[in-house]
Amino acid sequence: MDFRNIPPVKEQIMKCVRCGKCRSVCPVFAEIRNETAAPRGHVFMVQMLRDGVVEPNNEIYERLANCLMCETCSINCPSGIDIHELNAAARSYIYENNPSLGKELIFDTLWTKPGLLKTSTKLMWGAQKTGLQPLARRTGLTRLLPGDLGKAEQILSSVPARSARSQLKNKYKAQGEKKYTVGYFLGCGTDLLNPGVALATVDVLTRNGCEVIIPPETKCCGLPHIANGKLETARLLAIHNIKIFNMYDFDYIITDCASCSSALSRKNMEFLLGGLKIEDEAKLFADKVMDLTKFLIEIIDIKIPENGYNEKIKVTYHDPCHLANAQGIKSEPRELLKRIPGVTLIEMSDANRCCGGSGTYVLTHYDLSMKILDKKMDSIMETGAEKIATCCPSCIMQLKHGTKRHNYKSEVVHPIELISQAYNKPILKK
Ligand code: SF4
Ligand code: SF4
């Protein structure tokens, strides 16, 4: 698809009135006080790219790639410009003019084949266990990794031994009377980095009258590809997943990952597949997609059992950008936490500010990502919370790194893990 014909590029750029509202809310601009790092500057850059005033080269790509894709600018833009979409489309256009073998290996070969992705995660786990990873660090071998990967590999320092997929069946019956047939979209981050979240999701859904089917052919939701200039690969992944999930007669398609639910949303499907033959099939699919937190509140109206706690546990909640900004889901995760017996929710001062993880961003922009994370950790630590809850594997990974970095003794969890624990055993003993 020609970059110039993508709706945000074709129609929205001209609506920019240069008001600077986007700039005032951008977490990257707060760190790099330079117009080229600001969303307003990005809009202008994309316009110049579209009009052929600047060449689609790597220098422009790097400037656009400073953006976290957190969507804070887009939701604050009075002209309704999807600034992150403009940026993603431009990155893809530049990438197509400057392809890189490294990116093709990562995003086309590894990240489109779940088996290969799993094998590389296992290799990482093996390196930790055999002591090869610390050895590679001591000898400086990790400094040879591309971009900021050498610094960022410490983020991936606790890869679980077993994926969720290897511990789950493809189908689970509802406990008690069946109310819904649910397709569980098990994303790569939950599967490989947070398998406990997937087990908890299946546990809570089945306890609440859902038959859960986990299609084994599911592939990545495509969000890492969108952020890395691989729009065409993201389209192919979306088409694959639509075809797989549409083969079933699901009432809902549920995911516990904020990034996946935003990638599978109608808005993103329109961005990726609008005007293509598959558009109607994509809408059919996207209209069934719902984030787990919203499903448990709006559809299930979950009642979490009283286990007779007489102690309270302090939990604070961080809004993943792809849930709060991309989908407007803020109250549901909080409501879930409040419904867990024994939990006291303590708001941090800036729950809706990005943690700096943003999927692969921390791997490509480690130092900048850490500056943003440190601010987030300051507001988390002010709460004194014993647990930090959030709904995105990337945020979980980043905040775990933040707690280590600041030596803050607090566990980072997905709300569904606390709910599952409440069903199975008290969080705190009586
Ligand atoms: S907020 Fe919107 S209209 Fe204002 S400068 Fe940014 S992109 Fe332009
Ligand atoms: S998406 Fe986030 S990081 Fe990117 S320009 Fe907008 S506010 Fe800044």
CSV table of C-alpha atoms and ligand atoms in Angstrom, one decimal:
chain,number,residue,atom,x,y,z
A,1,MET,CA,0.0,0.0,0.0
A,2,ASP,CA,1.4,3.4,-1.0
A,3,PHE,CA,2.4,5.3,2.2
A,4,ARG,CA,0.9,8.5,0.7
A,5,ASN,CA,-2.5,6.9,0.5
A,6,ILE,CA,-2.7,5.7,4.1
A,7,PRO,CA,-5.6,7.8,5.6
A,8,PRO,CA,-3.7,9.6,8.4
A,9,VAL,CA,-1.0,10.5,5.9
A,10,LYS,CA,-3.3,11.5,3.1
A,11,GLU,CA,-6.0,13.3,5.0
A,12,GLN,CA,-5.0,14.2,8.6
A,13,ILE,CA,-1.6,16.0,8.2
A,14,MET,CA,-3.3,19.1,6.9
A,15,LYS,CA,-5.4,19.4,10.1
A,16,CYS,CA,-2.3,20.2,12.2
A,17,VAL,CA,-2.7,23.8,13.5
A,18,ARG,CA,0.8,23.7,15.2
A,19,CYS,CA,-0.8,24.3,18.6
A,20,GLY,CA,1.9,22.3,20.4
A,21,LYS,CA,-0.6,20.4,22.7
A,22,CYS,CA,1.0,17.1,21.7
A,23,ARG,CA,4.4,18.4,22.6
A,24,SER,CA,3.4,19.4,26.1
A,25,VAL,CA,2.3,15.8,26.9
A,26,CYS,CA,5.0,13.8,25.2
A,27,PRO,CA,7.3,11.8,27.6
A,28,VAL,CA,10.1,11.8,25.0
A,29,PHE,CA,10.0,15.5,24.4
A,30,ALA,CA,10.1,16.0,28.2
A,31,GLU,CA,13.6,14.3,28.1
A,32,ILE,CA,14.9,15.6,24.7
A,33,ARG,CA,13.8,19.2,24.5
A,34,ASN,CA,14.1,19.4,20.7
A,35,GLU,CA,11.3,19.9,18.2
A,36,THR,CA,12.6,17.0,16.1
A,37,ALA,CA,11.8,14.7,19.0
A,38,ALA,CA,8.3,16.2,19.5
A,39,PRO,CA,5.1,14.8,18.0
A,40,ARG,CA,4.5,18.2,16.3
A,41,GLY,CA,8.0,17.9,14.7
A,42,HIS,CA,7.1,14.3,13.6
A,43,VAL,CA,4.0,15.5,11.9
A,44,PHE,CA,6.0,18.1,10.0
A,45,MET,CA,8.7,15.5,9.1
A,46,VAL,CA,6.1,13.1,7.8
A,47,GLN,CA,4.6,15.9,5.7
A,48,MET,CA,8.0,16.7,4.2
A,49,LEU,CA,8.5,13.0,3.6
A,50,ARG,CA,5.2,12.7,1.8
A,51,ASP,CA,5.9,15.7,-0.3
A,52,GLY,CA,9.3,14.5,-1.3
A,53,VAL,CA,11.1,17.5,0.5
A,54,VAL,CA,13.2,15.1,2.5
A,55,GLU,CA,14.6,11.7,1.5
A,56,PRO,CA,13.4,8.5,3.2
A,57,ASN,CA,16.7,7.9,4.8
A,58,ASN,CA,17.9,6.4,8.1
A,59,GLU,CA,18.5,9.7,9.7
A,60,ILE,CA,14.8,10.6,9.5
A,61,TYR,CA,14.0,7.0,10.6
A,62,GLU,CA,16.0,7.4,13.7
A,63,ARG,CA,14.3,10.7,14.6
A,64,LEU,CA,10.8,9.2,14.1
A,65,ALA,CA,11.9,6.0,16.0
A,66,ASN,CA,12.6,8.1,19.2
A,67,CYS,CA,8.8,8.0,19.6
A,68,LEU,CA,7.4,5.4,22.1
A,69,MET,CA,4.1,5.0,20.2
A,70,CYS,CA,2.4,5.6,23.5
A,71,GLU,CA,-0.4,7.5,21.8
A,72,THR,CA,-0.5,10.3,24.5
A,73,CYS,CA,-0.1,12.9,21.8
A,74,SER,CA,-2.9,11.4,19.6
A,75,ILE,CA,-5.5,11.4,22.3
A,76,ASN,CA,-4.6,15.0,23.3
A,77,CYS,CA,-4.5,16.4,19.7
A,78,PRO,CA,-7.5,18.8,19.3
A,79,SER,CA,-7.5,18.1,15.6
A,80,GLY,CA,-7.9,14.4,16.1
A,81,ILE,CA,-4.7,13.5,14.3
A,82,ASP,CA,-3.5,9.9,14.8
A,83,ILE,CA,0.1,11.0,15.2
A,84,HIS,CA,1.4,7.5,16.1
A,85,GLU,CA,-0.2,6.1,12.9
A,86,LEU,CA,1.5,8.8,10.8
A,87,ASN,CA,4.7,7.9,12.5
A,88,ALA,CA,4.3,4.1,12.0
A,89,ALA,CA,3.4,4.6,8.3
A,90,ALA,CA,6.4,6.8,7.8
A,91,ARG,CA,8.8,4.4,9.5
A,92,SER,CA,7.5,1.6,7.2
A,93,TYR,CA,8.0,3.7,4.1
A,94,ILE,CA,11.5,4.6,5.1
A,95,TYR,CA,12.3,1.0,6.0
A,96,GLU,CA,11.1,-0.2,2.6
A,97,ASN,CA,13.6,2.2,1.0
A,98,ASN,CA,16.4,1.1,3.4
A,99,PRO,CA,15.9,-2.6,4.2
A,100,SER,CA,18.1,-4.2,6.8
A,101,LEU,CA,19.0,-7.9,7.0
A,102,GLY,CA,19.0,-7.8,10.8
A,103,LYS,CA,15.5,-6.5,11.0
A,104,GLU,CA,14.3,-9.1,8.5
A,105,LEU,CA,15.8,-11.9,10.5
A,106,ILE,CA,14.2,-10.6,13.7
A,107,PHE,CA,10.8,-9.4,12.5
A,108,ASP,CA,10.2,-11.6,9.4
A,109,THR,CA,11.9,-14.8,10.3
A,110,LEU,CA,11.9,-15.1,14.1
A,111,TRP,CA,8.9,-13.1,15.1
A,112,THR,CA,6.5,-14.6,12.6
A,113,LYS,CA,7.3,-18.1,13.6
A,114,PRO,CA,6.1,-18.9,17.1
A,115,GLY,CA,8.3,-22.1,17.2
A,116,LEU,CA,11.5,-20.2,16.4
A,117,LEU,CA,10.6,-17.5,18.9
A,118,LYS,CA,10.1,-20.1,21.6
A,119,THR,CA,13.4,-21.8,20.8
A,120,SER,CA,15.3,-18.5,21.1
A,121,THR,CA,13.6,-17.8,24.4
A,122,LYS,CA,14.7,-21.2,25.6
A,123,LEU,CA,18.3,-20.5,24.5
A,124,MET,CA,18.2,-17.3,26.6
A,125,TRP,CA,16.9,-19.4,29.6
A,126,GLY,CA,19.7,-21.9,28.9
A,127,ALA,CA,22.3,-19.1,28.9
A,128,GLN,CA,21.1,-17.8,32.3
A,129,LYS,CA,21.2,-21.3,33.8
A,130,THR,CA,24.5,-22.4,32.4
A,131,GLY,CA,26.2,-19.2,33.5
A,132,LEU,CA,27.0,-18.2,29.9
A,133,GLN,CA,25.0,-15.0,30.2
A,134,PRO,CA,27.0,-13.5,33.1
A,135,LEU,CA,30.2,-14.7,31.3
A,136,ALA,CA,29.2,-12.9,28.1
A,137,ARG,CA,28.6,-9.8,30.2
A,138,ARG,CA,31.9,-10.0,32.0
A,139,THR,CA,33.8,-10.5,28.8
A,140,GLY,CA,32.0,-7.6,27.2
A,141,LEU,CA,30.6,-9.9,24.5
A,142,THR,CA,27.1,-8.4,24.9
A,143,ARG,CA,28.5,-5.0,23.9
A,144,LEU,CA,28.8,-6.4,20.4
A,145,LEU,CA,25.0,-6.8,20.1
A,146,PRO,CA,23.3,-4.3,17.7
A,147,GLY,CA,21.8,-1.0,18.9
A,148,ASP,CA,21.2,-0.9,22.6
A,149,LEU,CA,20.7,-4.6,22.9
A,150,GLY,CA,24.0,-5.1,24.7
A,151,LYS,CA,22.8,-2.8,27.5
A,152,ALA,CA,19.2,-4.0,27.4
A,153,GLU,CA,19.8,-7.7,27.7
A,154,GLN,CA,19.7,-7.3,31.5
A,155,ILE,CA,16.0,-6.5,31.0
A,156,LEU,CA,15.5,-10.1,29.8
A,157,SER,CA,17.3,-11.5,32.8
A,158,SER,CA,14.5,-13.7,34.1
A,159,VAL,CA,13.1,-15.6,31.2
A,160,PRO,CA,10.9,-18.5,32.5
A,161,ALA,CA,11.9,-22.1,31.8
A,162,ARG,CA,8.5,-23.1,30.3
A,163,SER,CA,6.2,-21.2,28.0
A,164,ALA,CA,2.5,-20.9,28.8
A,165,ARG,CA,1.7,-22.8,25.6
A,166,SER,CA,3.7,-25.8,26.8
A,167,GLN,CA,1.6,-25.9,30.0
A,168,LEU,CA,-1.8,-25.4,28.5
A,169,LYS,CA,-4.2,-27.5,26.4
A,170,ASN,CA,-5.9,-26.1,23.4
A,171,LYS,CA,-9.3,-26.3,25.0
A,172,TYR,CA,-10.8,-26.0,28.5
A,173,LYS,CA,-14.4,-26.6,29.4
A,174,ALA,CA,-16.4,-24.1,31.4
A,175,GLN,CA,-16.7,-24.9,35.1
A,176,GLY,CA,-20.5,-25.2,35.9
A,177,GLU,CA,-23.0,-23.8,33.4
A,178,LYS,CA,-21.4,-22.6,30.1
A,179,LYS,CA,-22.2,-19.0,29.3
A,180,TYR,CA,-19.7,-18.1,26.6
A,181,THR,CA,-17.3,-19.7,24.2
A,182,VAL,CA,-14.2,-17.6,24.3
A,183,GLY,CA,-11.1,-17.6,22.0
A,184,TYR,CA,-8.0,-16.8,24.1
A,185,PHE,CA,-5.5,-14.8,22.1
A,186,LEU,CA,-2.3,-15.9,23.8
A,187,GLY,CA,0.3,-13.2,22.8
A,188,CYS,CA,4.0,-13.8,22.6
A,189,GLY,CA,4.9,-11.7,25.7
A,190,THR,CA,2.4,-13.5,28.0
A,191,ASP,CA,3.3,-16.9,26.5
A,192,LEU,CA,7.1,-16.6,26.7
A,193,LEU,CA,7.7,-14.1,29.5
A,194,ASN,CA,4.7,-14.3,31.8
A,195,PRO,CA,3.2,-17.8,31.6
A,196,GLY,CA,1.7,-17.5,35.0
A,197,VAL,CA,-0.6,-14.8,33.6
A,198,ALA,CA,-1.9,-17.1,31.0
A,199,LEU,CA,-2.6,-19.9,33.5
A,200,ALA,CA,-4.4,-17.4,35.7
A,201,THR,CA,-6.5,-16.1,32.8
A,202,VAL,CA,-7.6,-19.6,31.8
A,203,ASP,CA,-8.3,-20.4,35.5
A,204,VAL,CA,-10.5,-17.3,36.1
A,205,LEU,CA,-12.3,-17.5,32.7
A,206,THR,CA,-13.3,-21.2,33.1
A,207,ARG,CA,-14.4,-20.5,36.7
A,208,ASN,CA,-16.7,-17.9,35.3
A,209,GLY,CA,-18.6,-20.0,32.8
A,210,CYS,CA,-16.3,-19.6,29.8
A,211,GLU,CA,-15.3,-22.4,27.5
A,212,VAL,CA,-11.8,-21.4,26.5
A,213,ILE,CA,-10.2,-22.3,23.2
A,214,ILE,CA,-6.6,-21.4,22.5
A,215,PRO,CA,-6.0,-21.7,18.8
A,216,PRO,CA,-2.6,-23.3,18.4
A,217,GLU,CA,-1.8,-21.6,15.2
A,218,THR,CA,-2.0,-18.0,16.7
A,219,LYS,CA,0.9,-15.8,15.7
A,220,CYS,CA,2.2,-12.4,17.0
A,221,CYS,CA,-0.4,-9.6,17.1
A,222,GLY,CA,2.0,-7.5,14.9
A,223,LEU,CA,2.5,-4.6,17.2
A,224,PRO,CA,6.3,-5.0,17.4
A,225,HIS,CA,6.3,-5.0,13.6
A,226,ILE,CA,4.3,-1.8,13.4
A,227,ALA,CA,6.7,-0.1,15.7
A,228,ASN,CA,9.7,-1.2,13.8
A,229,GLY,CA,8.8,-0.2,10.2
A,230,LYS,CA,7.5,-3.6,9.3
A,231,LEU,CA,3.9,-2.7,8.4
A,232,GLU,CA,3.6,-5.2,5.6
A,233,THR,CA,4.6,-8.1,7.9
A,234,ALA,CA,2.1,-6.7,10.5
A,235,ARG,CA,-0.6,-6.9,7.8
A,236,LEU,CA,0.3,-10.5,7.0
A,237,LEU,CA,0.2,-11.5,10.7
A,238,ALA,CA,-3.2,-9.8,11.1
A,239,ILE,CA,-4.6,-11.6,8.1
A,240,HIS,CA,-3.3,-14.9,9.4
A,241,ASN,CA,-4.8,-14.4,12.9
A,242,ILE,CA,-8.2,-13.2,11.5
A,243,LYS,CA,-8.5,-16.3,9.3
A,244,ILE,CA,-7.6,-18.6,12.2
A,245,PHE,CA,-10.0,-17.0,14.8
A,246,ASN,CA,-12.8,-16.6,12.3
A,247,MET,CA,-12.8,-20.4,11.7
A,248,TYR,CA,-14.4,-20.7,15.2
A,249,ASP,CA,-17.7,-19.5,16.4
A,250,PHE,CA,-16.5,-17.4,19.3
A,251,ASP,CA,-18.7,-15.2,21.4
A,252,TYR,CA,-15.6,-13.2,22.4
A,253,ILE,CA,-11.9,-13.1,21.6
A,254,ILE,CA,-10.1,-12.3,24.8
A,255,THR,CA,-6.6,-11.3,25.5
A,256,ASP,CA,-4.8,-10.4,28.8
A,257,CYS,CA,-2.2,-8.3,26.9
A,258,ALA,CA,-2.9,-4.6,26.4
A,259,SER,CA,-0.7,-4.5,23.4
A,260,CYS,CA,-2.4,-7.4,21.8
A,261,SER,CA,-5.9,-6.1,22.4
A,262,SER,CA,-5.0,-2.7,20.9
A,263,ALA,CA,-3.3,-4.4,17.9
A,264,LEU,CA,-6.4,-6.5,17.3
A,265,SER,CA,-8.8,-3.6,17.8
A,266,ARG,CA,-11.1,-2.3,15.0
A,267,LYS,CA,-9.1,0.9,15.0
A,268,ASN,CA,-5.9,-0.8,14.3
A,269,MET,CA,-7.5,-3.2,11.8
A,270,GLU,CA,-8.7,-0.2,9.9
A,271,PHE,CA,-5.3,1.3,9.9
A,272,LEU,CA,-3.6,-1.9,8.7
A,273,LEU,CA,-6.3,-3.4,6.4
A,274,GLY,CA,-8.7,-0.6,5.5
A,275,GLY,CA,-9.6,-0.7,1.8
A,276,LEU,CA,-8.3,-4.2,1.3
A,277,LYS,CA,-10.4,-7.2,0.4
A,278,ILE,CA,-10.2,-8.7,3.9
A,279,GLU,CA,-11.6,-5.5,5.5
A,280,ASP,CA,-15.1,-7.1,6.3
A,281,GLU,CA,-13.6,-10.3,7.7
A,282,ALA,CA,-11.2,-8.1,9.8
A,283,LYS,CA,-14.2,-6.1,11.3
A,284,LEU,CA,-16.0,-9.4,12.1
A,285,PHE,CA,-13.0,-10.5,14.0
A,286,ALA,CA,-12.2,-7.2,15.7
A,287,ASP,CA,-15.7,-6.7,16.9
A,288,LYS,CA,-15.3,-9.8,19.1
A,289,VAL,CA,-12.0,-8.7,20.5
A,290,MET,CA,-12.1,-7.5,24.1
A,291,ASP,CA,-9.5,-6.9,26.7
A,292,LEU,CA,-9.7,-9.3,29.6
A,293,THR,CA,-10.2,-6.6,32.2
A,294,LYS,CA,-13.2,-5.1,30.4
A,295,PHE,CA,-14.7,-8.6,29.7
A,296,LEU,CA,-14.5,-9.5,33.4
A,297,ILE,CA,-16.2,-6.3,34.5
A,298,GLU,CA,-18.7,-5.5,31.7
A,299,ILE,CA,-19.7,-9.0,30.5
A,300,ILE,CA,-19.0,-11.3,33.5
A,301,ASP,CA,-19.5,-8.8,36.3
A,302,ILE,CA,-17.1,-11.0,38.3
A,303,LYS,CA,-17.6,-11.6,42.0
A,304,ILE,CA,-14.3,-12.6,43.6
A,305,PRO,CA,-14.7,-14.9,46.6
A,306,GLU,CA,-14.3,-13.6,50.1
A,307,ASN,CA,-11.5,-15.6,51.7
A,308,GLY,CA,-11.7,-13.9,55.0
A,309,TYR,CA,-8.7,-11.7,54.9
A,310,ASN,CA,-8.1,-9.5,57.9
A,311,GLU,CA,-4.9,-8.0,56.5
A,312,LYS,CA,-4.7,-5.5,53.7
A,313,ILE,CA,-2.3,-5.5,50.8
A,314,LYS,CA,-1.4,-2.2,49.2
A,315,VAL,CA,-1.5,-2.4,45.4
A,316,THR,CA,-0.8,0.4,42.9
A,317,TYR,CA,-1.8,0.4,39.3
A,318,HIS,CA,0.1,1.5,36.2
A,319,ASP,CA,-1.9,2.2,33.0
A,320,PRO,CA,-0.4,0.6,30.0
A,321,CYS,CA,-0.5,3.1,27.1
A,322,HIS,CA,-2.1,0.5,24.8
A,323,LEU,CA,-4.9,0.0,27.2
A,324,ALA,CA,-5.5,3.5,28.6
A,325,ASN,CA,-4.6,5.7,25.6
A,326,ALA,CA,-5.3,3.3,22.7
A,327,GLN,CA,-8.6,1.8,24.1
A,328,GLY,CA,-9.7,4.2,26.9
A,329,ILE,CA,-9.7,1.3,29.4
A,330,LYS,CA,-8.8,2.7,32.7
A,331,SER,CA,-11.6,2.1,35.2
A,332,GLU,CA,-12.0,-1.7,34.5
A,333,PRO,CA,-8.6,-2.8,35.8
A,334,ARG,CA,-9.0,-0.6,38.9
A,335,GLU,CA,-12.5,-1.9,39.5
A,336,LEU,CA,-11.1,-5.5,39.3
A,337,LEU,CA,-8.4,-4.7,41.8
A,338,LYS,CA,-10.9,-3.1,44.2
A,339,ARG,CA,-13.1,-6.3,44.0
A,340,ILE,CA,-10.3,-8.5,45.3
A,341,PRO,CA,-10.8,-9.1,49.0
A,342,GLY,CA,-7.8,-7.7,50.9
A,343,VAL,CA,-6.6,-5.3,48.3
A,344,THR,CA,-6.3,-1.6,48.9
A,345,LEU,CA,-5.7,0.3,45.7
A,346,ILE,CA,-3.4,3.2,46.0
A,347,GLU,CA,-3.1,5.5,43.0
A,348,MET,CA,0.3,6.7,41.9
A,349,SER,CA,0.5,10.3,40.9
A,350,ASP,CA,1.1,9.7,37.2
A,351,ALA,CA,-0.5,6.3,36.5
A,352,ASN,CA,-1.2,7.3,32.9
A,353,ARG,CA,2.4,8.2,32.0
A,354,CYS,CA,4.4,5.7,29.9
A,355,CYS,CA,6.9,3.5,31.8
A,356,GLY,CA,9.3,3.7,28.8
A,357,GLY,CA,9.2,0.0,28.0
A,358,SER,CA,6.9,0.1,25.0
A,359,GLY,CA,7.7,-3.3,23.6
A,360,THR,CA,11.0,-3.2,21.8
A,361,TYR,CA,11.7,0.5,22.6
A,362,VAL,CA,13.7,-0.4,25.7
A,363,LEU,CA,15.8,-2.7,23.6
A,364,THR,CA,16.6,0.0,21.0
A,365,HIS,CA,16.6,3.1,23.2
A,366,TYR,CA,17.9,1.8,26.5
A,367,ASP,CA,19.2,5.0,28.1
A,368,LEU,CA,16.2,7.2,27.1
A,369,SER,CA,13.9,4.4,28.3
A,370,MET,CA,15.6,4.3,31.7
A,371,LYS,CA,15.2,8.1,32.2
A,372,ILE,CA,11.4,7.7,31.6
A,373,LEU,CA,11.3,4.6,33.8
A,374,ASP,CA,13.1,6.3,36.7
A,375,LYS,CA,10.4,9.0,36.8
A,376,LYS,CA,7.7,6.3,36.8
A,377,MET,CA,9.5,4.5,39.6
A,378,ASP,CA,9.7,7.6,41.7
A,379,SER,CA,5.9,7.9,41.7
A,380,ILE,CA,5.5,4.2,42.3
A,381,MET,CA,7.8,4.3,45.3
A,382,GLU,CA,5.9,7.2,46.8
A,383,THR,CA,2.9,4.9,47.2
A,384,GLY,CA,4.7,2.4,49.3
A,385,ALA,CA,2.8,-0.3,47.4
A,386,GLU,CA,3.7,-4.0,48.0
A,387,LYS,CA,2.5,-4.9,44.6
A,388,ILE,CA,2.5,-3.1,41.3
A,389,ALA,CA,-0.3,-4.2,39.0
A,390,THR,CA,-0.4,-3.6,35.2
A,391,CYS,CA,-1.9,-5.4,32.2
A,392,CYS,CA,0.9,-5.5,29.6
A,393,PRO,CA,3.9,-7.9,29.4
A,394,SER,CA,6.1,-5.1,28.2
A,395,CYS,CA,5.2,-2.9,31.2
A,396,ILE,CA,5.6,-5.9,33.5
A,397,MET,CA,9.1,-6.5,32.2
A,398,GLN,CA,10.0,-2.8,32.4
A,399,LEU,CA,8.6,-2.3,35.9
A,400,LYS,CA,10.3,-5.5,37.2
A,401,HIS,CA,13.5,-4.0,35.9
A,402,GLY,CA,12.6,-0.7,37.6
A,403,THR,CA,12.1,-2.4,41.0
A,404,LYS,CA,15.6,-4.1,40.7
A,405,ARG,CA,17.2,-0.9,39.5
A,406,HIS,CA,15.8,1.0,42.5
A,407,ASN,CA,16.1,-1.8,44.9
A,408,TYR,CA,12.3,-1.5,45.7
A,409,LYS,CA,10.8,-4.5,47.2
A,410,SER,CA,7.6,-4.9,45.4
A,411,GLU,CA,6.2,-7.6,43.2
A,412,VAL,CA,5.0,-6.7,39.7
A,413,VAL,CA,1.8,-8.6,38.7
A,414,HIS,CA,-1.1,-8.7,36.3
A,415,PRO,CA,-4.4,-8.2,38.1
A,416,ILE,CA,-5.6,-11.6,36.9
A,417,GLU,CA,-2.8,-13.3,38.9
A,418,LEU,CA,-4.2,-11.7,42.1
A,419,ILE,CA,-7.7,-12.7,41.2
A,420,SER,CA,-6.7,-16.3,40.4
A,421,GLN,CA,-4.8,-16.4,43.8
A,422,ALA,CA,-8.0,-15.2,45.5
A,423,TYR,CA,-9.9,-18.1,44.1
A,424,ASN,CA,-7.3,-20.6,44.9
A,425,LYS,CA,-5.7,-19.4,48.2
A,426,PRO,CA,-5.7,-16.3,50.3
A,427,ILE,CA,-3.1,-13.7,49.2
A,428,LEU,CA,-2.2,-13.1,52.8
A,429,LYS,CA,-2.8,-15.7,55.6
A,430,LYS,CA,-5.4,-14.9,58.2
B,1,SF4,S1,-1.7,18.7,19.0
B,1,SF4,FE1,-2.3,18.1,16.9
B,1,SF4,S2,-2.8,20.1,16.0
B,1,SF4,FE2,-1.6,20.5,17.8
B,1,SF4,S3,0.5,20.6,17.0
B,1,SF4,FE3,0.2,18.5,17.7
B,1,SF4,S4,-0.5,17.4,15.9
B,1,SF4,FE4,-0.7,19.6,15.5
B,2,SF4,S1,3.4,8.5,20.7
B,2,SF4,FE1,4.1,9.2,22.8
B,2,SF4,S2,6.3,9.3,22.6
B,2,SF4,FE2,5.5,9.3,20.5
B,2,SF4,S3,5.3,11.4,20.0
B,2,SF4,FE3,3.3,10.8,20.8
B,2,SF4,S4,3.5,11.3,23.0
B,2,SF4,FE4,5.6,11.3,22.2
